[in-house]
Short mmCIF file of C-alpha atoms in Angstrom, two decimals:
data_model
loop_
_atom_site.label_atom_id
_atom_site.label_comp_id
_atom_site.label_asym_id
_atom_site.label_seq_id
_atom_site.Cartn_x
_atom_site.Cartn_y
_atom_site.Cartn_z
CA MET L 1 17.77 -11.88 4.11
CA SER L 2 18.27 -12.00 7.88
CA LEU L 3 21.81 -12.76 9.06
CA LYS L 4 23.00 -13.29 12.63
CA ALA L 5 26.71 -13.73 13.23
CA ALA L 6 28.90 -14.30 16.28
CA THR L 7 32.37 -12.96 17.09
CA SER L 8 33.63 -16.54 17.23
CA PHE L 9 32.26 -19.75 15.84
CA SER L 10 32.80 -23.46 15.20
CA LEU L 11 31.08 -25.94 12.91
CA LEU L 12 28.47 -28.22 14.39
CA ASN L 13 26.53 -30.96 12.72
CA THR L 14 22.85 -30.01 12.47
CA ARG L 15 22.04 -33.62 13.43
CA GLY L 16 24.26 -33.36 16.50
CA GLY L 17 27.97 -33.72 17.16
CA SER L 18 31.07 -31.99 15.87
CA LEU L 19 32.07 -32.02 12.23
CA ASP L 20 35.73 -31.19 12.80
CA HIS L 21 36.77 -34.69 11.70
CA GLN L 22 34.90 -34.25 8.42
CA PHE L 23 36.83 -31.15 7.31
CA SER L 24 40.13 -31.20 5.47
CA SER L 25 41.59 -28.22 7.27
CA ALA L 26 40.73 -26.06 10.26
CA SER L 27 42.05 -22.96 11.96
CA SER L 28 41.24 -21.47 15.33
CA LEU L 29 41.64 -18.15 17.10
CA SER L 30 41.14 -17.42 20.79
CA SER L 31 40.94 -14.15 22.66
CA ASN L 32 39.54 -13.51 26.14
CA ASN L 33 38.27 -17.09 26.32
CA LEU L 34 36.38 -16.65 23.03
CA ALA L 35 37.37 -19.37 20.60
CA VAL L 36 36.90 -19.13 16.85
CA SER L 37 37.12 -22.24 14.73
CA ILE L 38 37.02 -22.12 10.90
CA SER L 39 36.95 -25.34 8.93
CA ILE L 40 36.84 -26.10 5.21
CA PRO L 41 34.66 -29.07 4.15
CA ARG L 42 36.01 -31.91 2.04
CA SER L 43 32.67 -32.32 0.33
CA LYS L 44 29.72 -30.05 -0.27
CA THR L 45 27.26 -32.90 -0.02
CA GLY L 46 26.27 -35.51 2.48
CA PHE L 47 25.75 -33.40 5.58
CA GLY L 48 24.37 -30.14 6.85
CA PHE L 49 26.13 -27.78 9.24
CA LEU L 50 25.61 -24.74 11.42
CA VAL L 51 28.12 -22.00 12.18
CA CYS L 52 28.07 -21.05 15.84
CA ALA L 53 30.18 -19.58 18.66
CA SER L 54 31.63 -21.05 21.82
CA LYS L 55 33.30 -19.60 24.87
CA GLY L 56 36.37 -21.30 26.31
CA ALA L 57 35.94 -25.00 26.88
CA ASP L 58 32.20 -24.60 27.13
CA SER L 59 30.70 -26.29 24.10
CA LYS L 60 27.33 -24.60 24.54
CA SER L 61 26.25 -22.80 21.39
CA LEU L 62 25.95 -19.03 21.80
CA THR L 63 24.50 -17.99 18.48
CA GLY L 64 24.58 -19.06 14.85
CA VAL L 65 24.29 -17.82 11.30
CA VAL L 66 20.65 -18.27 10.38
CA PHE L 67 19.53 -17.75 6.79
CA LYS L 68 15.95 -16.63 6.16
CA PRO L 69 15.87 -15.90 2.42
CA PHE L 70 12.16 -15.08 2.25
CA GLU L 71 11.98 -12.81 5.28
CA GLU L 72 12.54 -9.57 3.35
CA VAL L 73 10.62 -10.51 0.22
CA LYS L 74 7.33 -11.48 1.84
CA LYS L 75 5.72 -8.17 0.90
CA GLU L 76 7.02 -8.51 -2.67
CA LEU L 77 5.61 -12.01 -2.90
CA ASP L 78 2.23 -10.62 -1.90
CA LEU L 79 2.46 -8.14 -4.77
CA VAL L 80 3.06 -10.74 -7.50
CA PRO L 81 -0.09 -10.58 -9.66
CA THR L 82 -2.12 -13.69 -10.38
CA LEU L 83 -4.40 -12.31 -13.09
CA PRO L 84 -3.33 -13.38 -16.60
CA HIS L 85 -3.70 -9.89 -18.15
CA VAL L 86 -1.45 -8.17 -15.57
CA SER L 87 2.31 -7.87 -16.15
CA LEU L 88 4.56 -9.91 -13.88
CA ALA L 89 7.64 -7.76 -14.59
CA ARG L 90 6.13 -4.38 -13.69
CA GLN L 91 7.76 -2.71 -10.68
CA LYS L 92 7.79 0.96 -9.66
CA PHE L 93 6.53 1.94 -13.13
CA THR L 94 3.77 4.56 -12.94
CA ASP L 95 0.89 5.07 -15.33
CA GLU L 96 2.21 8.57 -16.12
CA CYS L 97 5.55 7.16 -17.28
CA GLU L 98 3.79 4.53 -19.35
CA ALA L 99 1.61 7.16 -21.07
CA ALA L 100 4.61 9.44 -21.70
CA ILE L 101 6.48 6.61 -23.44
CA ASN L 102 3.48 5.95 -25.68
CA GLN L 103 3.36 9.64 -26.59
CA GLN L 104 7.07 9.61 -27.49
CA ILE L 105 6.53 6.53 -29.66
CA ASN L 106 3.92 8.52 -31.57
CA VAL L 107 6.31 11.47 -31.98
CA GLU L 108 9.04 9.22 -33.39
CA TYR L 109 6.64 7.58 -35.86
CA ASN L 110 5.28 10.93 -37.05
CA VAL L 111 8.78 12.30 -37.64
CA SER L 112 9.73 9.10 -39.44
CA TYR L 113 6.65 9.50 -41.68
CA VAL L 114 7.62 13.07 -42.64
CA TYR L 115 11.17 11.99 -43.45
CA HIS L 116 9.79 9.19 -45.61
CA ALA L 117 7.68 11.72 -47.53
CA MET L 118 10.81 13.82 -48.10
CA PHE L 119 12.64 10.76 -49.41
CA ALA L 120 9.81 10.12 -51.89
CA TYR L 121 9.90 13.76 -53.06
CA PHE L 122 13.64 13.99 -53.71
CA ASP L 123 13.65 10.56 -55.34
CA ARG L 124 11.29 11.76 -58.11
CA ASP L 125 12.66 11.72 -61.65
CA ASN L 126 12.03 15.46 -62.11
CA VAL L 127 13.77 16.34 -58.80
CA ALA L 128 16.52 13.69 -58.84
CA LEU L 129 18.54 14.74 -55.81
CA LYS L 130 19.69 11.27 -54.80
CA GLY L 131 21.85 12.42 -51.93
CA LEU L 132 18.99 14.19 -50.20
CA ALA L 133 16.69 11.25 -50.94
CA SER L 134 19.17 8.83 -49.34
CA PHE L 135 19.69 11.13 -46.32
CA PHE L 136 15.98 11.43 -45.57
CA LYS L 137 15.39 7.71 -46.13
CA GLU L 138 18.08 6.87 -43.57
CA SER L 139 16.61 9.46 -41.19
CA SER L 140 13.17 7.85 -41.54
CA ILE L 141 14.57 4.42 -40.73
CA GLU L 142 16.45 5.85 -37.74
CA GLU L 143 13.35 7.49 -36.26
CA ARG L 144 11.34 4.31 -36.73
CA GLY L 145 14.12 2.46 -34.94
CA HIS L 146 13.76 4.89 -32.03
CA ALA L 147 10.04 4.15 -31.86
CA GLU L 148 10.69 0.41 -31.82
CA LYS L 149 13.33 0.83 -29.12
CA LEU L 150 10.79 2.65 -26.96
CA MET L 151 8.23 -0.08 -27.63
CA GLU L 152 10.69 -2.76 -26.50
CA TYR L 153 11.44 -0.77 -23.35
CA GLN L 154 7.74 -0.32 -22.64
CA ASN L 155 7.27 -4.09 -22.75
CA LYS L 156 10.39 -4.66 -20.67
CA ARG L 157 9.02 -2.50 -17.85
CA GLY L 158 5.62 -4.18 -17.95
CA GLY L 159 3.73 -1.41 -19.73
CA LYS L 160 1.37 -1.68 -22.69
CA VAL L 161 2.19 -0.14 -26.06
CA LYS L 162 -0.69 1.93 -27.43
CA LEU L 163 -0.12 3.30 -30.92
CA HIS L 164 -1.80 6.60 -31.77
CA SER L 165 -2.82 8.00 -35.14
CA ILE L 166 -0.14 9.34 -37.51
CA LEU L 167 -0.83 12.61 -39.32
CA MET L 168 -0.53 12.78 -43.11
CA PRO L 169 2.69 14.64 -43.98
CA LEU L 170 3.36 17.10 -46.79
CA SER L 171 4.10 15.68 -50.21
CA GLU L 172 5.50 18.85 -51.82
CA PHE L 173 8.59 20.61 -50.45
CA ASP L 174 9.40 23.16 -53.12
CA HIS L 175 9.63 26.76 -51.88
CA THR L 176 9.61 29.87 -54.07
CA GLU L 177 12.29 31.76 -52.13
CA LYS L 178 14.32 29.05 -50.41
CA GLY L 179 14.10 26.17 -52.86
CA ASP L 180 13.21 22.60 -51.97
CA ALA L 181 16.55 21.47 -50.48
CA LEU L 182 16.87 24.32 -47.97
CA TYR L 183 13.18 24.26 -47.08
CA ALA L 184 13.23 20.51 -46.42
CA MET L 185 16.43 20.74 -44.35
CA GLU L 186 15.04 23.58 -42.23
CA LEU L 187 11.92 21.51 -41.66
CA ALA L 188 14.12 18.58 -40.62
CA LEU L 189 15.98 20.82 -38.14
CA SER L 190 12.71 21.98 -36.59
CA MET L 191 11.54 18.36 -36.22
CA GLU L 192 14.80 17.31 -34.56
CA LYS L 193 14.45 20.15 -32.05
CA LEU L 194 10.83 19.22 -31.42
CA THR L 195 11.83 15.59 -30.85
CA ASN L 196 14.51 16.71 -28.42
CA GLU L 197 11.97 18.83 -26.54
CA LYS L 198 9.61 15.85 -26.28
CA LEU L 199 12.44 13.63 -25.03
CA LEU L 200 13.30 16.18 -22.34
CA ASN L 201 9.65 16.16 -21.34
CA LEU L 202 9.74 12.36 -21.07
CA HIS L 203 12.86 12.68 -18.94
CA SER L 204 11.15 15.20 -16.62
CA VAL L 205 8.14 12.87 -16.22
CA ALA L 206 10.48 10.03 -15.24
CA ASP L 207 12.36 12.29 -12.82
CA ARG L 208 9.12 13.53 -11.25
CA ASN L 209 8.06 9.93 -10.64
CA ASN L 210 11.51 8.96 -9.26
CA ASP L 211 11.95 6.45 -12.08
CA VAL L 212 15.73 6.25 -12.18
CA GLN L 213 15.74 3.44 -14.74
CA LEU L 214 13.67 5.44 -17.24
CA THR L 215 15.77 8.59 -16.83
CA ASP L 216 18.93 6.54 -17.43
CA PHE L 217 17.37 4.93 -20.51
CA VAL L 218 16.45 8.30 -22.05
CA GLU L 219 19.85 9.80 -21.29
CA THR L 220 21.82 6.83 -22.57
CA GLU L 221 19.85 5.96 -25.68
CA PHE L 222 18.49 9.28 -26.98
CA LEU L 223 19.66 12.62 -25.60
CA THR L 224 23.29 12.60 -26.75
CA GLU L 225 22.36 11.34 -30.19
CA GLN L 226 19.66 13.99 -30.49
CA VAL L 227 22.10 16.83 -29.77
CA GLU L 228 24.49 15.44 -32.38
CA SER L 229 21.70 15.27 -34.99
CA ILE L 230 20.70 18.88 -34.30
CA LYS L 231 24.32 19.99 -34.76
CA LYS L 232 24.73 18.10 -38.05
CA ILE L 233 21.50 19.34 -39.62
CA SER L 234 22.23 22.89 -38.46
CA GLU L 235 25.45 22.76 -40.45
CA TYR L 236 23.55 21.47 -43.50
CA VAL L 237 21.12 24.38 -43.23
CA ALA L 238 23.99 26.87 -43.03
CA GLN L 239 25.69 25.35 -46.08
CA LEU L 240 22.50 25.35 -48.15
CA ARG L 241 21.88 29.00 -47.27
CA ARG L 242 25.30 29.81 -48.67
CA VAL L 243 24.93 27.96 -51.97
CA GLY L 244 21.43 29.26 -52.77
CA LYS L 245 19.04 27.49 -55.14
CA GLY L 246 21.30 26.99 -58.14
CA HIS L 247 24.17 24.71 -59.09
CA GLY L 248 25.45 24.63 -55.51
CA VAL L 249 22.50 22.47 -54.46
CA TRP L 250 23.69 19.75 -56.83
CA HIS L 251 27.19 19.85 -55.29
CA PHE L 252 25.67 19.65 -51.80
CA ASP L 253 23.60 16.68 -52.92
CA GLN L 254 26.71 14.93 -54.25
CA MET L 255 28.43 15.50 -50.91
CA LEU L 256 25.56 13.73 -49.14
CA LEU L 257 25.64 10.92 -51.68
CA HIS L 258 29.39 10.28 -51.92
CA GLY L 259 30.90 12.11 -48.96
CA GLU L 260 32.94 15.29 -48.74
CA ALA L 261 35.71 13.84 -50.93
CA ALA L 262 33.36 13.98 -53.95
CA VAL L 263 33.29 17.78 -53.96
CA ALA L 264 36.84 18.45 -52.72
#
């Protein structure tokens, strides 16, 4: 918008003549023969006006406030696409950022798929660790929610979501030395760290392309939560290493199912 203003001004009718009699109140200020007149209109409709300056008794207009709302957006108007398959919302969103978001969506879905396989394993009747089953089911839903959040953001920025293939996860998590609970929790910790590494890579891509909005989105929606998840699962791994493969695993499972009060 282009704006030109004078050191002093009065209100003139755009059709000619003064509008002082049409305003409910007016104030004036004079200094060095420069007069400033400010008036408040009784009505916002029925006439047009121009703000201008005058010097002394001379009623000749010096300059006015001229509004040109499209002056600065002409180049943006030229960039508005007309093709039906091109996004209208896309602005300063590079192809590299778009591809990185699609890769992160794939990471989140793959991690969700592994967690869902863990849920199915611990929910078996011959394993029957309901706390671990519930924990991994909630983790699967959370990771899928992350993928959907990234998909919504991709559409918001004018990108196109492209879903990649999901690898088939393990279906057996029993381990001869560690046992199934500790092995699965260590695998979960490694996946959370991998997810965090991929998120940091997405952040670096956004920073390299000067995409402030994408960096803010990753920081606000993902990074803090990811650090907290790594801390929580690290504690679970430490606790399972202490209790071994025996009766302590059942107590740990009850803690996940009912909270810490259940084993206090």
